[in-house]
mmCIF file of C-alpha atoms in Angstrom:
data_model
loop_
_atom_site.group_PDB
_atom_site.id
_atom_site.type_symbol
_atom_site.label_atom_id
_atom_site.label_comp_id
_atom_site.label_asym_id
_atom_site.label_seq_id
_atom_site.Cartn_x
_atom_site.Cartn_y
_atom_site.Cartn_z
ATOM 1 C CA MET A 22 35.080 94.836 145.046
ATOM 2 C CA GLU A 23 32.406 95.903 142.572
ATOM 3 C CA GLU A 24 30.852 98.799 144.423
ATOM 4 C CA PRO A 25 32.488 102.019 145.633
ATOM 5 C CA ILE A 26 33.462 102.452 149.252
ATOM 6 C CA GLY A 27 31.145 105.164 150.495
ATOM 7 C CA VAL A 28 29.996 106.610 153.786
ATOM 8 C CA THR A 29 26.799 104.563 153.783
ATOM 9 C CA GLU A 30 28.441 101.281 152.842
ATOM 10 C CA ALA A 31 29.925 100.395 156.231
ATOM 11 C CA ALA A 32 28.616 96.846 155.951
ATOM 12 C CA ARG A 33 30.973 96.230 153.036
ATOM 13 C CA ILE A 34 34.025 97.513 154.920
ATOM 14 C CA PRO A 35 35.866 95.217 157.376
ATOM 15 C CA GLN A 36 35.325 96.114 161.009
ATOM 16 C CA GLN A 37 38.974 96.366 161.980
ATOM 17 C CA TRP A 38 40.129 99.908 161.314
ATOM 18 C CA SER A 39 43.467 98.993 159.773
ATOM 19 C CA GLU A 40 41.683 96.640 157.381
ATOM 20 C CA GLN A 41 39.336 99.436 156.347
ATOM 21 C CA LEU A 42 42.295 101.599 155.404
ATOM 22 C CA LEU A 43 44.108 98.799 153.570
ATOM 23 C CA GLU A 44 41.034 97.784 151.582
ATOM 24 C CA ALA A 45 40.222 101.393 150.725
ATOM 25 C CA ALA A 46 43.764 102.054 149.464
ATOM 26 C CA ALA A 47 43.710 98.916 147.308
ATOM 27 C CA TRP A 48 40.260 99.781 145.941
ATOM 28 C CA TYR A 49 41.281 103.311 144.976
ATOM 29 C CA ALA A 50 44.295 101.974 143.087
ATOM 30 C CA GLN A 51 42.522 99.091 141.383
ATOM 31 C CA GLU A 52 39.098 100.517 140.599
ATOM 32 C CA ARG A 53 39.745 104.254 140.284
ATOM 33 C CA HIS A 54 43.340 104.102 139.040
ATOM 34 C CA TRP A 55 44.319 106.694 141.627
ATOM 35 C CA ASP A 56 47.854 106.622 142.991
ATOM 36 C CA VAL A 57 47.921 106.100 146.758
ATOM 37 C CA PHE A 58 50.566 106.322 149.444
ATOM 38 C CA PRO A 59 50.539 105.642 153.191
ATOM 39 C CA GLY A 60 50.760 108.578 155.557
ATOM 40 C CA THR A 61 51.121 108.878 159.312
ATOM 41 C CA TRP A 62 48.887 106.938 161.686
ATOM 42 C CA LEU A 63 47.252 107.415 165.064
ATOM 43 C CA VAL A 64 48.822 106.149 168.261
ATOM 44 C CA ALA A 65 47.415 106.035 171.785
ATOM 45 C CA ALA A 66 49.139 108.299 174.293
ATOM 46 C CA GLY A 67 47.820 109.258 177.700
ATOM 47 C CA GLY A 68 44.297 108.191 176.915
ATOM 48 C CA ALA A 69 44.188 110.205 173.687
ATOM 49 C CA GLU A 70 45.078 109.670 170.052
ATOM 50 C CA CYS A 71 48.224 111.373 168.778
ATOM 51 C CA CYS A 72 50.068 111.480 165.474
ATOM 52 C CA SER A 73 52.800 108.932 164.835
ATOM 53 C CA CYS A 74 55.102 111.818 163.854
ATOM 54 C CA GLY A 75 55.492 112.650 167.549
ATOM 55 C CA ASP A 76 54.731 116.360 167.175
ATOM 56 C CA ALA A 77 52.344 117.393 169.949
ATOM 57 C CA GLY A 78 51.260 120.357 167.850
ATOM 58 C CA CYS A 79 50.753 118.402 164.618
ATOM 59 C CA ALA A 80 48.348 120.263 162.338
ATOM 60 C CA ALA A 81 46.894 117.083 160.808
ATOM 61 C CA PRO A 82 47.483 114.264 163.312
ATOM 62 C CA GLY A 83 47.345 110.910 161.578
ATOM 63 C CA ALA A 84 46.782 112.363 158.114
ATOM 64 C CA HIS A 85 49.969 113.680 156.524
ATOM 65 C CA PRO A 86 53.028 112.211 154.733
ATOM 66 C CA THR A 87 55.737 110.500 156.727
ATOM 67 C CA ARG A 88 58.627 111.927 154.700
ATOM 68 C CA PRO A 89 59.445 114.801 152.308
ATOM 69 C CA ASP A 90 59.726 112.568 149.238
ATOM 70 C CA TRP A 91 56.162 111.300 149.639
ATOM 71 C CA ALA A 92 55.421 111.709 145.930
ATOM 72 C CA GLY A 93 57.889 108.945 145.130
ATOM 73 C CA GLN A 94 56.078 106.548 147.468
ATOM 74 C CA ALA A 95 52.811 106.705 145.542
ATOM 75 C CA THR A 96 51.687 103.618 143.666
ATOM 76 C CA GLY A 97 48.859 102.796 141.320
ATOM 77 C CA SER A 98 49.146 99.069 142.042
ATOM 78 C CA ALA A 99 46.600 97.495 144.375
ATOM 79 C CA ALA A 100 49.062 94.707 145.215
ATOM 80 C CA ALA A 101 51.771 97.228 146.117
ATOM 81 C CA ALA A 102 49.261 99.200 148.192
ATOM 82 C CA ARG A 103 48.363 96.081 150.142
ATOM 83 C CA ARG A 104 52.039 95.419 150.871
ATOM 84 C CA MET A 105 52.558 99.024 152.035
ATOM 85 C CA TRP A 106 49.611 99.006 154.437
ATOM 86 C CA ALA A 107 50.462 95.496 155.651
ATOM 87 C CA ARG A 108 53.884 96.800 156.731
ATOM 88 C CA GLN A 109 52.315 99.632 158.692
ATOM 89 C CA PRO A 110 48.634 98.938 159.444
ATOM 90 C CA GLY A 111 46.620 101.992 160.323
ATOM 91 C CA SER A 112 48.450 104.364 157.976
ATOM 92 C CA SER A 113 46.271 107.121 156.575
ATOM 93 C CA VAL A 114 45.277 106.875 152.906
ATOM 94 C CA LEU A 115 46.707 109.801 150.970
ATOM 95 C CA LEU A 116 46.236 110.569 147.262
ATOM 96 C CA PRO A 117 48.679 112.754 145.301
ATOM 97 C CA ALA A 118 46.833 115.436 143.350
ATOM 98 C CA GLY A 119 47.909 116.583 139.898
ATOM 99 C CA ARG A 120 48.110 113.107 138.381
ATOM 100 C CA THR A 121 44.676 111.629 137.704
ATOM 101 C CA PHE A 122 42.761 114.436 139.397
ATOM 102 C CA ASP A 123 42.947 117.886 140.957
ATOM 103 C CA ALA A 124 40.594 119.024 143.712
ATOM 104 C CA LEU A 125 38.619 122.235 144.181
ATOM 105 C CA ASP A 126 38.682 122.981 147.907
ATOM 106 C CA VAL A 127 35.831 125.042 149.420
ATOM 107 C CA PRO A 128 34.227 125.666 152.833
ATOM 108 C CA GLU A 129 31.778 122.896 153.733
ATOM 109 C CA SER A 130 28.714 125.160 153.944
ATOM 110 C CA ALA A 131 29.431 126.572 150.489
ATOM 111 C CA GLY A 132 30.173 123.110 149.160
ATOM 112 C CA PHE A 133 26.788 121.699 150.146
ATOM 113 C CA LEU A 134 25.036 124.741 148.698
ATOM 114 C CA ALA A 135 26.918 124.386 145.411
ATOM 115 C CA LEU A 136 26.471 120.607 145.297
ATOM 116 C CA ALA A 137 22.693 120.893 145.571
ATOM 117 C CA ARG A 138 22.623 123.550 142.874
ATOM 118 C CA MET A 139 24.865 121.581 140.513
ATOM 119 C CA GLU A 140 22.770 118.451 140.916
ATOM 120 C CA ARG A 141 19.631 120.458 140.071
ATOM 121 C CA MET A 142 21.428 121.821 137.001
ATOM 122 C CA GLY A 143 22.327 118.295 135.909
ATOM 123 C CA LEU A 144 26.053 119.019 135.795
ATOM 124 C CA THR A 145 28.517 116.174 135.486
ATOM 125 C CA LEU A 146 30.126 115.684 138.876
ATOM 126 C CA GLY A 147 33.010 113.674 140.223
ATOM 127 C CA PRO A 148 33.568 112.383 143.752
ATOM 128 C CA VAL A 149 33.396 114.905 146.599
ATOM 129 C CA THR A 150 34.931 114.523 150.051
ATOM 130 C CA ARG A 151 34.144 116.160 153.400
ATOM 131 C CA THR A 152 37.053 116.753 155.750
ATOM 132 C CA PRO A 153 36.962 116.992 159.561
ATOM 133 C CA ASP A 154 37.992 120.652 159.358
ATOM 134 C CA ARG A 155 34.744 121.415 157.507
ATOM 135 C CA ARG A 156 36.036 121.659 153.963
ATOM 136 C CA MET A 157 34.774 119.925 150.827
ATOM 137 C CA LEU A 158 36.934 118.813 147.925
ATOM 138 C CA PHE A 159 35.452 118.383 144.453
ATOM 139 C CA PHE A 160 37.510 116.042 142.251
ATOM 140 C CA VAL A 161 38.101 117.416 138.741
ATOM 141 C CA LEU A 162 40.477 116.855 135.845
ATOM 142 C CA PRO A 163 44.186 117.507 136.431
ATOM 143 C CA GLY A 164 45.378 121.049 135.759
ATOM 144 C CA ALA A 165 42.445 122.700 137.496
ATOM 145 C CA ALA A 166 44.392 124.100 140.443
ATOM 146 C CA ALA A 167 46.441 126.396 138.224
ATOM 147 C CA LYS A 168 43.287 127.727 136.563
ATOM 148 C CA VAL A 169 41.336 128.553 139.707
ATOM 149 C CA PRO A 170 42.583 132.100 140.419
ATOM 150 C CA GLY A 171 42.002 133.233 136.839
ATOM 151 C CA LEU A 172 38.622 131.554 136.468
ATOM 152 C CA VAL A 173 37.343 133.059 139.720
ATOM 153 C CA ARG A 174 38.731 136.477 138.795
ATOM 154 C CA GLN A 175 36.782 136.354 135.516
ATOM 155 C CA LEU A 176 33.627 135.937 137.590
ATOM 156 C CA GLY A 177 34.432 139.066 139.603
ATOM 157 C CA TRP A 178 35.822 137.578 142.806
ATOM 158 C CA ASP A 179 39.178 136.892 144.412
ATOM 159 C CA ALA A 180 39.643 133.153 144.989
ATOM 160 C CA GLY A 181 41.558 133.609 148.240
ATOM 161 C CA ALA A 182 39.055 136.082 149.639
ATOM 162 C CA ILE A 183 36.120 133.710 149.141
ATOM 163 C CA GLY A 184 37.969 130.595 150.321
ATOM 164 C CA LEU A 185 38.109 128.714 147.013
ATOM 165 C CA THR A 186 41.447 127.027 146.414
ATOM 166 C CA GLY A 187 42.811 124.198 144.303
ATOM 167 C CA ALA A 188 44.946 121.176 145.114
ATOM 168 C CA GLY A 189 47.112 120.141 142.192
ATOM 169 C CA GLU A 190 50.629 118.941 141.481
ATOM 170 C CA GLY A 191 52.725 118.895 144.626
ATOM 171 C CA HIS A 192 49.673 118.569 146.877
ATOM 172 C CA TYR A 193 47.886 115.567 148.335
ATOM 173 C CA VAL A 194 44.454 114.890 149.768
ATOM 174 C CA ALA A 195 43.410 112.535 152.557
ATOM 175 C CA ALA A 196 40.895 109.944 151.393
ATOM 176 C CA PRO A 197 38.136 108.174 153.332
ATOM 177 C CA PRO A 198 38.193 106.494 155.787
ATOM 178 C CA THR A 199 41.293 108.347 157.071
ATOM 179 C CA ARG A 200 40.772 109.825 160.546
ATOM 180 C CA VAL A 201 42.280 112.991 161.964
ATOM 181 C CA ALA A 202 42.819 112.671 165.723
ATOM 182 C CA GLY A 203 40.218 114.494 167.785
ATOM 183 C CA ARG A 204 38.327 115.731 164.723
ATOM 184 C CA GLY A 205 36.785 112.756 162.980
ATOM 185 C CA ALA A 206 37.112 110.969 159.660
ATOM 186 C CA VAL A 207 37.285 112.117 156.069
ATOM 187 C CA GLN A 208 34.015 111.069 154.422
ATOM 188 C CA TRP A 209 32.460 110.960 150.995
ATOM 189 C CA ALA A 210 29.820 113.622 150.403
ATOM 190 C CA ARG A 211 29.497 112.090 146.936
ATOM 191 C CA PRO A 212 31.135 108.640 146.753
ATOM 192 C CA PRO A 213 33.024 107.520 143.656
ATOM 193 C CA SER A 214 31.003 105.287 141.362
ATOM 194 C CA ARG A 215 31.052 103.875 137.865
ATOM 195 C CA ALA A 216 29.015 106.883 136.735
ATOM 196 C CA ASP A 217 31.840 109.347 137.432
ATOM 197 C CA LEU A 218 34.888 107.570 136.063
ATOM 198 C CA TRP A 219 35.303 110.586 133.781
ATOM 199 C CA LEU A 220 35.876 113.682 135.880
ATOM 200 C CA PRO A 221 34.535 117.148 135.016
ATOM 201 C CA ASP A 222 36.742 120.068 134.043
ATOM 202 C CA ALA A 223 37.129 122.955 136.466
ATOM 203 C CA GLU A 224 35.326 125.313 134.072
ATOM 204 C CA GLU A 225 32.148 123.260 134.442
ATOM 205 C CA LEU A 226 31.958 123.662 138.222
ATOM 206 C CA ILE A 227 33.705 126.928 138.991
ATOM 207 C CA SER A 228 30.707 129.245 138.590
ATOM 208 C CA PRO A 229 28.357 127.561 141.105
ATOM 209 C CA LEU A 230 31.259 126.936 143.476
ATOM 210 C CA ALA A 231 32.470 130.531 143.336
ATOM 211 C CA TYR A 232 28.937 131.864 143.756
ATOM 212 C CA ALA A 233 28.344 129.683 146.823
ATOM 213 C CA CYS A 234 31.717 130.621 148.329
ATOM 214 C CA ALA A 235 31.119 134.339 147.746
ATOM 215 C CA ARG A 236 27.662 134.102 149.294
ATOM 216 C CA GLU A 237 28.981 132.307 152.368
ATOM 217 C CA ALA A 238 31.852 134.790 152.722
ATOM 218 C CA ALA A 239 29.401 137.704 152.545
ATOM 219 C CA ASP A 240 27.139 136.074 155.139
ATOM 220 C CA ALA A 241 30.128 135.552 157.425
ATOM 221 C CA ARG A 242 31.066 139.235 157.167
ATOM 222 C CA THR A 243 27.497 140.217 157.960
ATOM 223 C CA ARG A 244 27.466 138.037 161.070
ATOM 224 C CA LEU A 245 30.683 139.656 162.300
ATOM 225 C CA SER A 246 29.547 143.224 161.665
#
């Protein structure tokens, strides 16, 4: 595959859902050099989709690891990824953070505001995902998650209070086209491409992201008052 798998490139993705997931996992490993591992999958039960884990109250149905030692499952080999997904078609595509990337996690409304501003500023950007629970994840160089609280504090805000967090070592992110039952699919707000093979550092993006998050948090407080 020569082009990235993005939201608008459905014609390049096989129609069968399990094939979409398999091809995406292999592409991430081969073209982006991201480690991948298969997570839970969706099963039909009583006319609805449920998580393969069997927990009726699953917080992320069809989009979480299948076992505690998930980090050891991850592979950077496209061939190994194909074998994994062939054994269990339909498995979600999960990426361990802290290896080739970290992710800056923000509310979706703030993320779109910051993304537009950063593009106007001409900042170097990496891929950005949108999750079904209305969050956006900005891919940055590894090590960013540990820096987030301090960087945001230097700007005069508390990272937790404004909803800006980081996903680093020990965390994972769900990658497109993974679906979360009843909520929708993870999508690319900014698909990976050859132009962003080199990811930005957290310091380059933290100011516009923190500003957008603080603005959205203030607006939310105003609406509730």
